[in-house]
Short mmCIF file of C-alpha atoms in Angstrom, two decimals:
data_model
loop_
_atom_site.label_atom_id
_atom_site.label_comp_id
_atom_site.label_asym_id
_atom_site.label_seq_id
_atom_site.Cartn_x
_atom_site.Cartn_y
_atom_site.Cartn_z
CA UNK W 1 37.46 -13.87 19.19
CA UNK W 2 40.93 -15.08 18.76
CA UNK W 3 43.01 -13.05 16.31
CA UNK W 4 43.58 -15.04 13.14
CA UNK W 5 47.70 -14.43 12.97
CA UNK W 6 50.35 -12.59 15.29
CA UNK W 7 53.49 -11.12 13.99
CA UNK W 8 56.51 -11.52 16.09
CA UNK W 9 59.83 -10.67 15.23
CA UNK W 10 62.58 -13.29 14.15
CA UNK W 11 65.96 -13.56 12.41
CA UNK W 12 66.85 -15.55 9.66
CA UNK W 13 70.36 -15.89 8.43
CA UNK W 14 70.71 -15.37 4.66
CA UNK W 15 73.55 -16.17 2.33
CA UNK W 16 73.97 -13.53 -0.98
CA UNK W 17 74.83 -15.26 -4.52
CA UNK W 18 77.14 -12.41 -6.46
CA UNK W 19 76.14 -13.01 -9.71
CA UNK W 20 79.02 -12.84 -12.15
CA UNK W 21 77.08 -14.23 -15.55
CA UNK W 22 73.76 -13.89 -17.37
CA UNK W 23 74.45 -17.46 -19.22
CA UNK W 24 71.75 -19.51 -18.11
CA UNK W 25 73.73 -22.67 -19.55
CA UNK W 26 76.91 -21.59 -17.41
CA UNK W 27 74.73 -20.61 -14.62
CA UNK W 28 73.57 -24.27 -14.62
CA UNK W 29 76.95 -25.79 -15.02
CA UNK W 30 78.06 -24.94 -11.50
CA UNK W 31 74.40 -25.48 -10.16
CA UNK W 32 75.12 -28.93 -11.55
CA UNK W 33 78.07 -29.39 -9.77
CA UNK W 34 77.11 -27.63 -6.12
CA UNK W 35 73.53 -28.10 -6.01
CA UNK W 36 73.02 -31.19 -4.90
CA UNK W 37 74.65 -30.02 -1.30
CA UNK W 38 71.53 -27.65 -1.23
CA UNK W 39 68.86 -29.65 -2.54
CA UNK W 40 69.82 -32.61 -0.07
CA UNK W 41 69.49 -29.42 2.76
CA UNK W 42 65.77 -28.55 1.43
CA UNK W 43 65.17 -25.08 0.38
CA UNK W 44 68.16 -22.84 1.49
CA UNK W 45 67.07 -18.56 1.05
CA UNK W 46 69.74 -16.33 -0.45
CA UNK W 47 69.81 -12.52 -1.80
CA UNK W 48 70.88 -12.43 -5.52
CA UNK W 49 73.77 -9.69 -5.78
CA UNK W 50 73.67 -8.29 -9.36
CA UNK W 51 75.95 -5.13 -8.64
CA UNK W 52 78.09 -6.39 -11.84
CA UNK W 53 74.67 -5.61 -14.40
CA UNK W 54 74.48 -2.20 -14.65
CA UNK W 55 70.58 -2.84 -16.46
CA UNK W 56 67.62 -4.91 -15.04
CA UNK W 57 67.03 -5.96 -19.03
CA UNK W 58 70.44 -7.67 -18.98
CA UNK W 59 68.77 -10.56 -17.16
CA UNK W 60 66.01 -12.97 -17.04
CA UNK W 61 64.71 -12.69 -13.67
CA UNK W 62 61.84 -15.48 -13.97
CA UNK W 63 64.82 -18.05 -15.42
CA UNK W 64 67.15 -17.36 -13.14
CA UNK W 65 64.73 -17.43 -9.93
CA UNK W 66 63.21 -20.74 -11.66
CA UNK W 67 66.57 -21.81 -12.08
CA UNK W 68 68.20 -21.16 -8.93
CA UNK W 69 65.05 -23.07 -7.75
CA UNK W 70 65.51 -25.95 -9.47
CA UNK W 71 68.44 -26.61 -7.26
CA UNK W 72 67.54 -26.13 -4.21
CA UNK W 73 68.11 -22.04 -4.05
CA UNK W 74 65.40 -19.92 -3.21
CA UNK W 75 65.79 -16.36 -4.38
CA UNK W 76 64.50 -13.69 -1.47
CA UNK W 77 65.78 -10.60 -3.03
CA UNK W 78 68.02 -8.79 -5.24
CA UNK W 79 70.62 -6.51 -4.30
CA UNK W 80 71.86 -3.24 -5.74
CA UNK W 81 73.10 0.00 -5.18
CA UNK W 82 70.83 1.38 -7.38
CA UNK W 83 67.36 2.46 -6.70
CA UNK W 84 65.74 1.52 -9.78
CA UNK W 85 66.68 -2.35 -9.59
CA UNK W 86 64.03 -1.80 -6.37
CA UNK W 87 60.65 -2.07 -9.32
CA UNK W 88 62.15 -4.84 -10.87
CA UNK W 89 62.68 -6.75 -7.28
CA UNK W 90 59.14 -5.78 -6.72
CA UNK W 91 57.54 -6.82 -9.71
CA UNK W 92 58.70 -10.77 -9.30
CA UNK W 93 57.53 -10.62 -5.46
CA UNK W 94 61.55 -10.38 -4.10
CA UNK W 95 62.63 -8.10 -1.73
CA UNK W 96 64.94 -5.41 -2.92
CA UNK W 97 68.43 -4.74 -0.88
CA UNK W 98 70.09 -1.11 -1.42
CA UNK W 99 74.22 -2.13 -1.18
CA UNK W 100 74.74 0.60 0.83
CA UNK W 101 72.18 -0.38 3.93
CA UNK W 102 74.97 -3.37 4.97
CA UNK W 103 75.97 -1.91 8.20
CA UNK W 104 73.29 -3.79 10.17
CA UNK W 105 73.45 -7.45 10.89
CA UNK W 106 70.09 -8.04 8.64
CA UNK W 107 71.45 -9.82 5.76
CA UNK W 108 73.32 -13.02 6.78
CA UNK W 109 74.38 -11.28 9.91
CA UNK W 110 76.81 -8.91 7.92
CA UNK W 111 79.42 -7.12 10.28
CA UNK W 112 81.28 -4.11 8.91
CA UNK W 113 83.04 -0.91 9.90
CA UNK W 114 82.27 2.57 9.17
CA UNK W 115 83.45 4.18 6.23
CA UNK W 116 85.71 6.56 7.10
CA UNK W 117 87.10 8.15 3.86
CA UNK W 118 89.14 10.53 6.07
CA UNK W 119 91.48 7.82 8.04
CA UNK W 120 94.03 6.92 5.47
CA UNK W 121 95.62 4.03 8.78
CA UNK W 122 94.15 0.40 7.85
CA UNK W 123 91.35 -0.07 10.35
CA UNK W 124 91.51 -4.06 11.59
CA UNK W 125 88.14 -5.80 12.64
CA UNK W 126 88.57 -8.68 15.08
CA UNK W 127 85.73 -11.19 16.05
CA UNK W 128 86.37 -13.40 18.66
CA UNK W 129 83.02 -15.67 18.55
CA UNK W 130 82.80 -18.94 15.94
CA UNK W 131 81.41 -17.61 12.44
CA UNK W 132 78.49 -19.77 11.65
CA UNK W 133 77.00 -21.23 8.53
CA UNK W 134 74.77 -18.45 6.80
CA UNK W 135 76.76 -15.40 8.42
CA UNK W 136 78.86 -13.02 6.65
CA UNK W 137 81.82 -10.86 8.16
CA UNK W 138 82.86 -7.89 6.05
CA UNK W 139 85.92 -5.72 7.18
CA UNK W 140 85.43 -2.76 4.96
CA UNK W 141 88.88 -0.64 4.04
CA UNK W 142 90.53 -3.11 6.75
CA UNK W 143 91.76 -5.96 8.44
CA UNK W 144 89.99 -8.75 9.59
CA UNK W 145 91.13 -11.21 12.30
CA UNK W 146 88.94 -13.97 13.34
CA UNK W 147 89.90 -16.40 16.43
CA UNK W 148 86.88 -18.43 16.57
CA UNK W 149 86.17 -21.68 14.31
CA UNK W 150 84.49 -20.74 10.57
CA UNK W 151 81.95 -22.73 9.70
CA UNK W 152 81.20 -24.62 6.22
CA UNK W 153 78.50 -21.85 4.35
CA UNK W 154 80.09 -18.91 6.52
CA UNK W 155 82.06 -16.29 4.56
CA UNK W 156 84.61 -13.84 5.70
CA UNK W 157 85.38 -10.76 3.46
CA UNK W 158 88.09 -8.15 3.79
CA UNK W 159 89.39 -5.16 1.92
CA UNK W 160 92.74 -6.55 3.28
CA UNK W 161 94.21 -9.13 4.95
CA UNK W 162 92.14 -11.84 6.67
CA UNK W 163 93.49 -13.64 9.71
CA UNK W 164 92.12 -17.08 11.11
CA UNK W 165 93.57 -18.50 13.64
CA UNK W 166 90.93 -21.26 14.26
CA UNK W 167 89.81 -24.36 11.43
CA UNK W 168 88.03 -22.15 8.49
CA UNK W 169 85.82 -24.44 6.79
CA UNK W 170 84.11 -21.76 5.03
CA UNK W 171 84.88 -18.78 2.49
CA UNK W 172 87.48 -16.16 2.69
CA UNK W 173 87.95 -13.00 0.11
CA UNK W 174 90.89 -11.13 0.86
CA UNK W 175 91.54 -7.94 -1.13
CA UNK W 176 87.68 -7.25 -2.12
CA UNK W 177 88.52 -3.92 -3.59
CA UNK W 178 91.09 -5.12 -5.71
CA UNK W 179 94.46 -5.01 -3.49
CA UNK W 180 96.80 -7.39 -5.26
CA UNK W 181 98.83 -7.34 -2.05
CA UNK W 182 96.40 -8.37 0.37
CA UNK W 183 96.97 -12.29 1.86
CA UNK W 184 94.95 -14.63 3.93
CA UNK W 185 96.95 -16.34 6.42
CA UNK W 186 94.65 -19.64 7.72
CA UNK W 187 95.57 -21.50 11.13
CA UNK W 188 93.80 -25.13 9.91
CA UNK W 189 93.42 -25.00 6.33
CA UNK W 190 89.89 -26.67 5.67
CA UNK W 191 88.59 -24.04 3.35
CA UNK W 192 85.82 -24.39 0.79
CA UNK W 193 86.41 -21.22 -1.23
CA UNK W 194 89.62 -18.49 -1.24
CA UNK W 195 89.71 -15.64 -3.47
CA UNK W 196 92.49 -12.28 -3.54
CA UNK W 197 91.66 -9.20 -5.48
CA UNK W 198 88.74 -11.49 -6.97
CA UNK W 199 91.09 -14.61 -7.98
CA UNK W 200 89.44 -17.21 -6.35
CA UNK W 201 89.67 -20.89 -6.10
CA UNK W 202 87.30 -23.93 -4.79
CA UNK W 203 88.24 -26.84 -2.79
CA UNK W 204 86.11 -29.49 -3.88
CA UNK W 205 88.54 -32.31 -2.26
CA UNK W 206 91.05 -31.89 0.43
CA UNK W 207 94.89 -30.12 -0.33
CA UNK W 208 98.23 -32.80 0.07
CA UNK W 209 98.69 -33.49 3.98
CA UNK W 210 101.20 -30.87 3.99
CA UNK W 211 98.95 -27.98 3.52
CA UNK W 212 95.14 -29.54 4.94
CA UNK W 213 94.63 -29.11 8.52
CA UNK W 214 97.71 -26.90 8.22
CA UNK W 215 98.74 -23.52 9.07
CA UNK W 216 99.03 -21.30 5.63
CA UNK W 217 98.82 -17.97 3.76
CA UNK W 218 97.63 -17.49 0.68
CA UNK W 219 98.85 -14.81 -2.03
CA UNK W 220 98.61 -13.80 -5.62
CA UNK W 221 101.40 -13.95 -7.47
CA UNK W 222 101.73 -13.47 -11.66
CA UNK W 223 97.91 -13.54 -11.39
CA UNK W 224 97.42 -16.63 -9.28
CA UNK W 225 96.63 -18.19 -6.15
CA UNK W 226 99.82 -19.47 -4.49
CA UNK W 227 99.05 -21.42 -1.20
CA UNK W 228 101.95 -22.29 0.80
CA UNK W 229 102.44 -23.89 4.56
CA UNK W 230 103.47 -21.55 7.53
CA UNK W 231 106.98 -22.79 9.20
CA UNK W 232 106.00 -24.33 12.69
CA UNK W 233 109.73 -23.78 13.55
#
């Protein structure tokens, strides 16, 4: 008698929302606006981050999957560091994600170095392969330098300074600890998202000529993003 299902292992590549807001209405602002990229994808799976909400009563969990849903988002799992978010992820059928299991490639292919509290010298993480849509590179208390292409959907995150010298069509978060110092410095400037220190900024249409397709860093200064083109000569 055959057996009625197998299991075989696979891999799935899973983006992670940080959720900043429990306002349904704003939430559905900026679905409004970058949904329809999703919804014209079919059903795309992320993890919900909600490290920022401190209580599992601060949100609505059935809205907000519904929600999410509604454009195009399916909602896996939630993420926290702490354990009792883990009932709440269980009692809506999601998957729960401790913050602190991220060293394995599991969620979105996450890369990361160990945390070393003891080595005060910034460690650097270089990858050397394309960054694809859905994969995540983290360079924790470091560095990162990338020399392959970044994909649209990819994201690259750093507790320092990121590096790409390739066309970055994705994310990049420089500074994710909160250094105000830290700088991206981009090769071909096609980026969808920057952020330093948590100051971000979306590119919904291209920069001037002189800075798309163009070799730049990126900085905060007086609290904003400056972006500014790298001297060929």
């Amino acid at each position: 008698m055959m057996n009625a299902f197998d299991i075989k292992s696979t891999k799935i590549d899973v983006l992670s929302i940080s959720l900043h807001t429990s306002n349904l209405s704003d939430l559905e602002d900026v679905l409004v606006k970058l949904g329809k990229k999703f919804q014209e994808s079919g059903m795309i799976p992320f993890i919900l981050d909600v490290q920022e909400f401190d209580y599992p009563d601060s949100l609505d969990f059935a809205a907000l999957v519904s929600l999410f849903s509604k454009y195009g988002m399916q909602i896996l799992g939630l993420k926290h560091s702490n354990e009792q978010w883990a009932a709440v992820a269980a009692k809506y059928h999601l998957l729960f994600c401790p913050s602190h299991s991220e060293n394995t490639k599991g969620h979105g292919e996450v890369q990361k170095t160990a945390n070393n509290q003891n080595q005060r010298a910034r460690k650097t993480v270089l990858i050397t392969t394309s960054v694809r849509t859905g994969q995540q590179v983290y360079a924790e208390d470091g560095d990162l330098i990338v020399t392959g292409a970044v994909s649209q959907g990819a994201e690259l995150i750093a507790d320092g300074n990121i590096h790409i010298y390739a066309p970055m069509r994705g994310r990049a978060l420089a500074g994710a600890k909160g250094d105000t110092s830290a700088r991206i410095f981009i090769h071909s400037m096609q980026a969808e998202l920057v952020s330093v220190a948590g100051i971000y900024r979306n590119f919904e249409q291209d920069l001037p000529d002189h800075l798309h397709k163009r070799p730049v860093q990126i900085l905060l200064q007086d609290n904003r993003l400056v972006i500014s083109a790298i001297d060929s000569e």
